[in-house]
PDB file of C-alpha atoms and ligand atoms in Angstrom:
ATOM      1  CA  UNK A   1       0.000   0.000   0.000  1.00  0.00           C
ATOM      2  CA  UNK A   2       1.335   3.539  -0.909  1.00  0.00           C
ATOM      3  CA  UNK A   3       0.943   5.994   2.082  1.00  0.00           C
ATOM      4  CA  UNK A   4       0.690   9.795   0.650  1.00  0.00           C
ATOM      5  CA  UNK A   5       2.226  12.200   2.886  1.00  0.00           C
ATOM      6  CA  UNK A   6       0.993  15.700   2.507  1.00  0.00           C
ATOM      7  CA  UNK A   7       2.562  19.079   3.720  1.00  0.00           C
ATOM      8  CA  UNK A   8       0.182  21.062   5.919  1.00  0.00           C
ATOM      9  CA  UNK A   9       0.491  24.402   7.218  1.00  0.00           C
ATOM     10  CA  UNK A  10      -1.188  24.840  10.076  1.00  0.00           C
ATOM     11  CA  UNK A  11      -2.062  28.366  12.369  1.00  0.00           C
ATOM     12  CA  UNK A  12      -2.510  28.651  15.522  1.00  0.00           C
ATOM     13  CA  UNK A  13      -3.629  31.578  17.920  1.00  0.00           C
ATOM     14  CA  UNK A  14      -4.281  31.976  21.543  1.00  0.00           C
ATOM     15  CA  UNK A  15      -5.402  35.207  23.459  1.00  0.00           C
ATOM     16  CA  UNK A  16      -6.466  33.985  26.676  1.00  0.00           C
ATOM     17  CA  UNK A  17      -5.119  32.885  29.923  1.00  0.00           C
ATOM     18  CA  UNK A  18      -0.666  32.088  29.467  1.00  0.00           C
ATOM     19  CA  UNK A  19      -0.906  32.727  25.487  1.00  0.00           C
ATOM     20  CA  UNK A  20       2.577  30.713  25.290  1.00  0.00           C
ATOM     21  CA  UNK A  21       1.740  27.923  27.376  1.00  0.00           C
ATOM     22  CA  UNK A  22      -1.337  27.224  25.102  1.00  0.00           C
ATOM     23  CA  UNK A  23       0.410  27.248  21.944  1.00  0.00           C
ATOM     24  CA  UNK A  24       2.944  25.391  23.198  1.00  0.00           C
ATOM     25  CA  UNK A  25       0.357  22.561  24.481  1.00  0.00           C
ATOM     26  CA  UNK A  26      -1.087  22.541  21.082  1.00  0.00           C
ATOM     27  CA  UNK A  27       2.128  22.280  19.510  1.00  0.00           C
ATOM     28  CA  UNK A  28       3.191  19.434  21.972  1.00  0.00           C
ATOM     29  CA  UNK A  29      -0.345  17.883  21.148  1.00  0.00           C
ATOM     30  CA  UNK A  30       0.730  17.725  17.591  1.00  0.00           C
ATOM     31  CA  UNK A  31       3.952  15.958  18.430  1.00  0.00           C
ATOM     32  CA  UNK A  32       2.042  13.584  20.159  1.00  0.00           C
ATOM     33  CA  UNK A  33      -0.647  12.653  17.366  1.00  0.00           C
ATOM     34  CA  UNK A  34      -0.112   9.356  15.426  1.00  0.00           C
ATOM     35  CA  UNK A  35       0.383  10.171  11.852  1.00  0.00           C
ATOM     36  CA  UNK A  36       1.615  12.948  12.039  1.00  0.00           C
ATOM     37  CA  UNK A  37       5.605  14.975  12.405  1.00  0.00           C
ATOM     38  CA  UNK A  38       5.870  18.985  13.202  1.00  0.00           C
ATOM     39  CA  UNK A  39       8.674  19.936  10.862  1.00  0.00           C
ATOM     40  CA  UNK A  40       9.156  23.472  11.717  1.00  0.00           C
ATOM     41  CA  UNK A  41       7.569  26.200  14.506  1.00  0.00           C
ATOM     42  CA  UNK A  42       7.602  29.221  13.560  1.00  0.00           C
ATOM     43  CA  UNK A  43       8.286  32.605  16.034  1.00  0.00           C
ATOM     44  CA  UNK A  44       5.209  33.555  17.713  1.00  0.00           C
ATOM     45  CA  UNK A  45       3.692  37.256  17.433  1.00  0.00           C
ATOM     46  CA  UNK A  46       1.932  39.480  19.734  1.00  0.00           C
ATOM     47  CA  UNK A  47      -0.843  40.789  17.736  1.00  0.00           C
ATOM     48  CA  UNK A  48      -3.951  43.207  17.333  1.00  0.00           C
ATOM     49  CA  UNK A  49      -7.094  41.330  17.762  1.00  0.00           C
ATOM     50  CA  UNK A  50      -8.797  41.751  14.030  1.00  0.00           C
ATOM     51  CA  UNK A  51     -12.397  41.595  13.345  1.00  0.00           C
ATOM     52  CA  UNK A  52     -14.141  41.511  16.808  1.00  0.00           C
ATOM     53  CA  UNK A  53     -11.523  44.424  18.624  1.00  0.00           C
ATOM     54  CA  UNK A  54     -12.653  44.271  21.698  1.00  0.00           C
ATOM     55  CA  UNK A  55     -10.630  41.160  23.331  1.00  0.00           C
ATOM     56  CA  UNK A  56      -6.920  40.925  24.485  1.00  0.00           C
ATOM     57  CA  UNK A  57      -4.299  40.885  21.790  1.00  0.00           C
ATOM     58  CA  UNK A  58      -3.316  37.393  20.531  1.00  0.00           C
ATOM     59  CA  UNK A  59      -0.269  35.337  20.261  1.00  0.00           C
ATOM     60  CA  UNK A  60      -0.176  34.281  16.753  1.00  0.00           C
ATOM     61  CA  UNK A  61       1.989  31.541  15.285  1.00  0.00           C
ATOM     62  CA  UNK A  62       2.457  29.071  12.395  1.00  0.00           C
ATOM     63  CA  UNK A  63       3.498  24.852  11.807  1.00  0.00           C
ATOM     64  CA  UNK A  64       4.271  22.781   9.258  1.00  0.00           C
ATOM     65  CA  UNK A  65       3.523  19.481   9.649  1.00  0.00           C
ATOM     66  CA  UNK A  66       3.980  16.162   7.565  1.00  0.00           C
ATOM     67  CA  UNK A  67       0.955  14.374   7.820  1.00  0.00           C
ATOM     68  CA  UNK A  68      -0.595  10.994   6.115  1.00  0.00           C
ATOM     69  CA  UNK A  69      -3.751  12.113   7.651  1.00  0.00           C
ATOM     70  CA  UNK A  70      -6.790  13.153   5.037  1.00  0.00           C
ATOM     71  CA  UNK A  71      -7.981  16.930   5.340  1.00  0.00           C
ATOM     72  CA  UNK A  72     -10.957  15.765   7.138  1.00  0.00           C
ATOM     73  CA  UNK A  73      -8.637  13.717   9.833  1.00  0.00           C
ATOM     74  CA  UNK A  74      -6.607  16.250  10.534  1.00  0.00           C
ATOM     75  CA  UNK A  75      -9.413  18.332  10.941  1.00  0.00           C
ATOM     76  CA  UNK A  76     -10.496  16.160  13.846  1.00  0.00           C
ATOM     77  CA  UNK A  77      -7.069  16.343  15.224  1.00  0.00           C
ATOM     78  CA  UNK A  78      -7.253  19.712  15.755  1.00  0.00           C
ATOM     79  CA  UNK A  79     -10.327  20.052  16.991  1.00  0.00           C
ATOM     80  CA  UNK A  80      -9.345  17.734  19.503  1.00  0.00           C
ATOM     81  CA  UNK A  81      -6.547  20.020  20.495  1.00  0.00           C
ATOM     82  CA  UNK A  82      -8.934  23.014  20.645  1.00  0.00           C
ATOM     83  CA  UNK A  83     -11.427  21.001  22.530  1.00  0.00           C
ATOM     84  CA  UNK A  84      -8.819  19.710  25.282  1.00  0.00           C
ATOM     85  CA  UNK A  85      -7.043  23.152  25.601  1.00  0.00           C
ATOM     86  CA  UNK A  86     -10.134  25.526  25.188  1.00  0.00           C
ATOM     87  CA  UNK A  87     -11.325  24.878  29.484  1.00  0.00           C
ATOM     88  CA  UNK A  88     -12.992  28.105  29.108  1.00  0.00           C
ATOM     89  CA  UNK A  89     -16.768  28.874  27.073  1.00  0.00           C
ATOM     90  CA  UNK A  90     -16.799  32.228  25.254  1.00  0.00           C
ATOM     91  CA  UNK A  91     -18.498  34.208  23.060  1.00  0.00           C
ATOM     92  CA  UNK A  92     -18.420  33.950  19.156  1.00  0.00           C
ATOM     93  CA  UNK A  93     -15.339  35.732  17.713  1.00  0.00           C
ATOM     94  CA  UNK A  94     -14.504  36.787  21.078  1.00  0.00           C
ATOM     95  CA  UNK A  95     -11.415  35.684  23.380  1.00  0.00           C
ATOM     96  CA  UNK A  96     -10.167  32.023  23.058  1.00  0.00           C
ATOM     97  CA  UNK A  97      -7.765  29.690  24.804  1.00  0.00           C
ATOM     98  CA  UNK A  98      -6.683  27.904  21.488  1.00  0.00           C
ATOM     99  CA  UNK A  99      -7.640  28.175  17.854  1.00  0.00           C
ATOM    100  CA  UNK A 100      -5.791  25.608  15.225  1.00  0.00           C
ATOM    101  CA  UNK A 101      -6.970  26.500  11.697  1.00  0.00           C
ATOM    102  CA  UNK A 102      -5.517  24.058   7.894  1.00  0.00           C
ATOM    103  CA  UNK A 103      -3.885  26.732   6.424  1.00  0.00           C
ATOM    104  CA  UNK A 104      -2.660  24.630   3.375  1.00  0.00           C
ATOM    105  CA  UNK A 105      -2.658  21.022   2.510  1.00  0.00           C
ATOM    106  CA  UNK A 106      -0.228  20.625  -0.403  1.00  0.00           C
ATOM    107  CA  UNK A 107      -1.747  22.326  -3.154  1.00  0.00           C
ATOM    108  CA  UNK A 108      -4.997  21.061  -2.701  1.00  0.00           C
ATOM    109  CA  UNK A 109      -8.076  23.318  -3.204  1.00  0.00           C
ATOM    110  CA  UNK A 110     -11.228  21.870  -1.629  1.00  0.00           C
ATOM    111  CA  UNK A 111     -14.225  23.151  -0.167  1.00  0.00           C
ATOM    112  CA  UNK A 112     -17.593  21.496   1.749  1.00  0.00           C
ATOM    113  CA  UNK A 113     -19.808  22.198   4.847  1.00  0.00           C
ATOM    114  CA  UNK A 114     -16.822  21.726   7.267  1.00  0.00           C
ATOM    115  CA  UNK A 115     -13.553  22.339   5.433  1.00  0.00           C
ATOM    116  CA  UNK A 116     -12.470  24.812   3.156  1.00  0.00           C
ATOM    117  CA  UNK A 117      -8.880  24.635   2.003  1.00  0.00           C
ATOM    118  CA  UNK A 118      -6.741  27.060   1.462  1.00  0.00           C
ATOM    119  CA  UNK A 119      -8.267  28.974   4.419  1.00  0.00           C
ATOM    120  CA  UNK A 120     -10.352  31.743   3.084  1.00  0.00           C
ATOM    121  CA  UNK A 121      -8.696  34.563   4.918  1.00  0.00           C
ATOM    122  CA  UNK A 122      -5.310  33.534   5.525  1.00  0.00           C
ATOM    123  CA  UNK A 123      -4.356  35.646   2.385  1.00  0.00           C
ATOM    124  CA  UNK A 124      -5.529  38.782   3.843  1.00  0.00           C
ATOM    125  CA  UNK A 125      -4.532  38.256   7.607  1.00  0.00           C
ATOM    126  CA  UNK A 126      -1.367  39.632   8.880  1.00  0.00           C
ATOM    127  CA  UNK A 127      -1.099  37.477  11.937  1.00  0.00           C
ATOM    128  CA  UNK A 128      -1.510  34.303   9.611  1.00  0.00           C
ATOM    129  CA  UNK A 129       0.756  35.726   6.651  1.00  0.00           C
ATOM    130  CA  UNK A 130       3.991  36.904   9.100  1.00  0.00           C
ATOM    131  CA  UNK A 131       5.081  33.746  10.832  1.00  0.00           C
ATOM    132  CA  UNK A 132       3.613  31.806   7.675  1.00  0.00           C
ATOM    133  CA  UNK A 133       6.194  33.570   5.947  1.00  0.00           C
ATOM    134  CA  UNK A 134       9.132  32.873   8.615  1.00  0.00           C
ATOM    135  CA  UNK A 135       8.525  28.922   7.944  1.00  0.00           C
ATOM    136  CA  UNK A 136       7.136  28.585   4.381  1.00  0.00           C
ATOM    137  CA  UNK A 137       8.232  31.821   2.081  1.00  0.00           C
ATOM    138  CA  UNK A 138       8.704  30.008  -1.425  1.00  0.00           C
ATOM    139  CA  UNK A 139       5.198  27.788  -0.890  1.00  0.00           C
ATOM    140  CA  UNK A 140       2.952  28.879  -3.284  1.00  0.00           C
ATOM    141  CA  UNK A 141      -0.606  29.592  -2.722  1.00  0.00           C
ATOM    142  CA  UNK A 142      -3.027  27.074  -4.760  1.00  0.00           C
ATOM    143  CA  UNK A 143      -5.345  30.022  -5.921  1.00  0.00           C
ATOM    144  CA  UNK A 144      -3.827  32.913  -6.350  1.00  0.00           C
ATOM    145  CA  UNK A 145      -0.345  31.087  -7.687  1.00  0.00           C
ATOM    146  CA  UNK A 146       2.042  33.364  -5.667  1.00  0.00           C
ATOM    147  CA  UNK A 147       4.064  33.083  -2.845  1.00  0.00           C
ATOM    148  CA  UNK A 148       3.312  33.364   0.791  1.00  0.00           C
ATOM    149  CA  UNK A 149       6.187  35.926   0.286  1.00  0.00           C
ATOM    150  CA  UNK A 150       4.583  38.048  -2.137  1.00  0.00           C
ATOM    151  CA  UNK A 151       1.318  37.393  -0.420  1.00  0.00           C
ATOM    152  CA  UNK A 152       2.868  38.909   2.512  1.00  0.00           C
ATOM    153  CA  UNK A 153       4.792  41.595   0.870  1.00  0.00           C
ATOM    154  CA  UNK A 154       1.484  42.366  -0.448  1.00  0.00           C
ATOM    155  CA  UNK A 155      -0.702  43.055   2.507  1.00  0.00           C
ATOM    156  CA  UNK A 156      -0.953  46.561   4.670  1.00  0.00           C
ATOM    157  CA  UNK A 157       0.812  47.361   7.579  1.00  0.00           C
ATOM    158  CA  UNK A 158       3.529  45.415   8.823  1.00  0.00           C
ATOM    159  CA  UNK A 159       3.386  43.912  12.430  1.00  0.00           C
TER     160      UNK A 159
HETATM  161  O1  GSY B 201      -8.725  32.069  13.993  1.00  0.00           O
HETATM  162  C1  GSY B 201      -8.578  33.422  14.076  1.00  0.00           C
HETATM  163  C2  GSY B 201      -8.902  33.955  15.462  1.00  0.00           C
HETATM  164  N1  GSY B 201      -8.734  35.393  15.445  1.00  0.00           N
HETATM  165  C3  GSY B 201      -7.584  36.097  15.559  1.00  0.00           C
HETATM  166  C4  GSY B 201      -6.221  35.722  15.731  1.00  0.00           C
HETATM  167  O2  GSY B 201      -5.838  34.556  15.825  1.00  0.00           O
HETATM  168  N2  GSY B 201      -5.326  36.772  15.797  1.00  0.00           N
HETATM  169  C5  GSY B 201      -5.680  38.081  15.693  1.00  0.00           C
HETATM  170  N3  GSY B 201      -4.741  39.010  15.772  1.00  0.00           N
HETATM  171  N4  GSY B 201      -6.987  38.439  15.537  1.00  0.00           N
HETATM  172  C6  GSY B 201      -7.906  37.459  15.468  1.00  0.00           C
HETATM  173  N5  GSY B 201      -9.240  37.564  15.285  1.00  0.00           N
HETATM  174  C7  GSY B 201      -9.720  36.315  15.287  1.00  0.00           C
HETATM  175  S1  GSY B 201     -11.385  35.920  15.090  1.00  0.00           S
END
């Protein structure tokens, strides 16, 4: 049998409680999980809450990990991680323990109910697109057939 290993980029944010112990839990989660390897961590970032402003700024940081997992499993996966890190309820959009979002999954473009990969609004995000860039400049996005670094270079105000 022929196991396919994909690349996945993976971002995760935290912006309550110890910021750095929760995205290093998550992290340490992923290390753990059967099928698949964390390759590279980025930096993390202190950054400005976008969207819903009123919250605590997060701490914003990206993975790449080499996974035989399907989209779909890996989804699971890492809503596992938010599930066993995320102690606290809150409000929609508001302050959260641990988010883990599929960035990329090799080049693939997909989209159903659950999943929609490339993430729809990792292209216009700072906090996604700066330690994206640390770890993966010369990946190319599957849609707009650039580079995270010209995606980057691309997008306001610098953090
Ligand atoms: O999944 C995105 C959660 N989120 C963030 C975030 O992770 N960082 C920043 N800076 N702002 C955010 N707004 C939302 S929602």
């Amino acid at each position: 049998m022929v196991i396919h290993k994909a690349i996945v980029y993976l971002g995760i944010g935290s912006n309550m409680g110890d910021r750095q112990a929760n995205l290093d839990a998550a992290v340490d989660m992923l290390r753990c999980m059967e099928g698949i390897e964390v390759k590279a961590v980025s930096p993390f970032y202190h950054t400005a809450p976008v969207g819903y402003t009123e919250q605590p700024d997060f701490l914003n940081g990206a993975v790449e990990v080499e996974t035989i997992l399907s989209p779909h499993e890996l989804l699971k996966v890492c809503q596992r991680i938010e599930k066993k890190l995320k102690r606290v309820r809150t409000i929609r959009w508001g302050p959260r323990t641990i988010d883990v979002d599929i960035l990329l999954y090799n080049h693939l473009v997909m989209q159903d109910e659950n999943l929609v990969i490339p993430h729809p609004r990792m292209h216009e995000r700072e906090f996604v697109l700066k330690p994206l860039n640390d770890i993966a400049p010369h990946v190319i996005h599957p849609v707009y057939k650039i580079s995270i670094r010209e995606i980057y270079m691309k997008t306001g105000v610098k953090l």
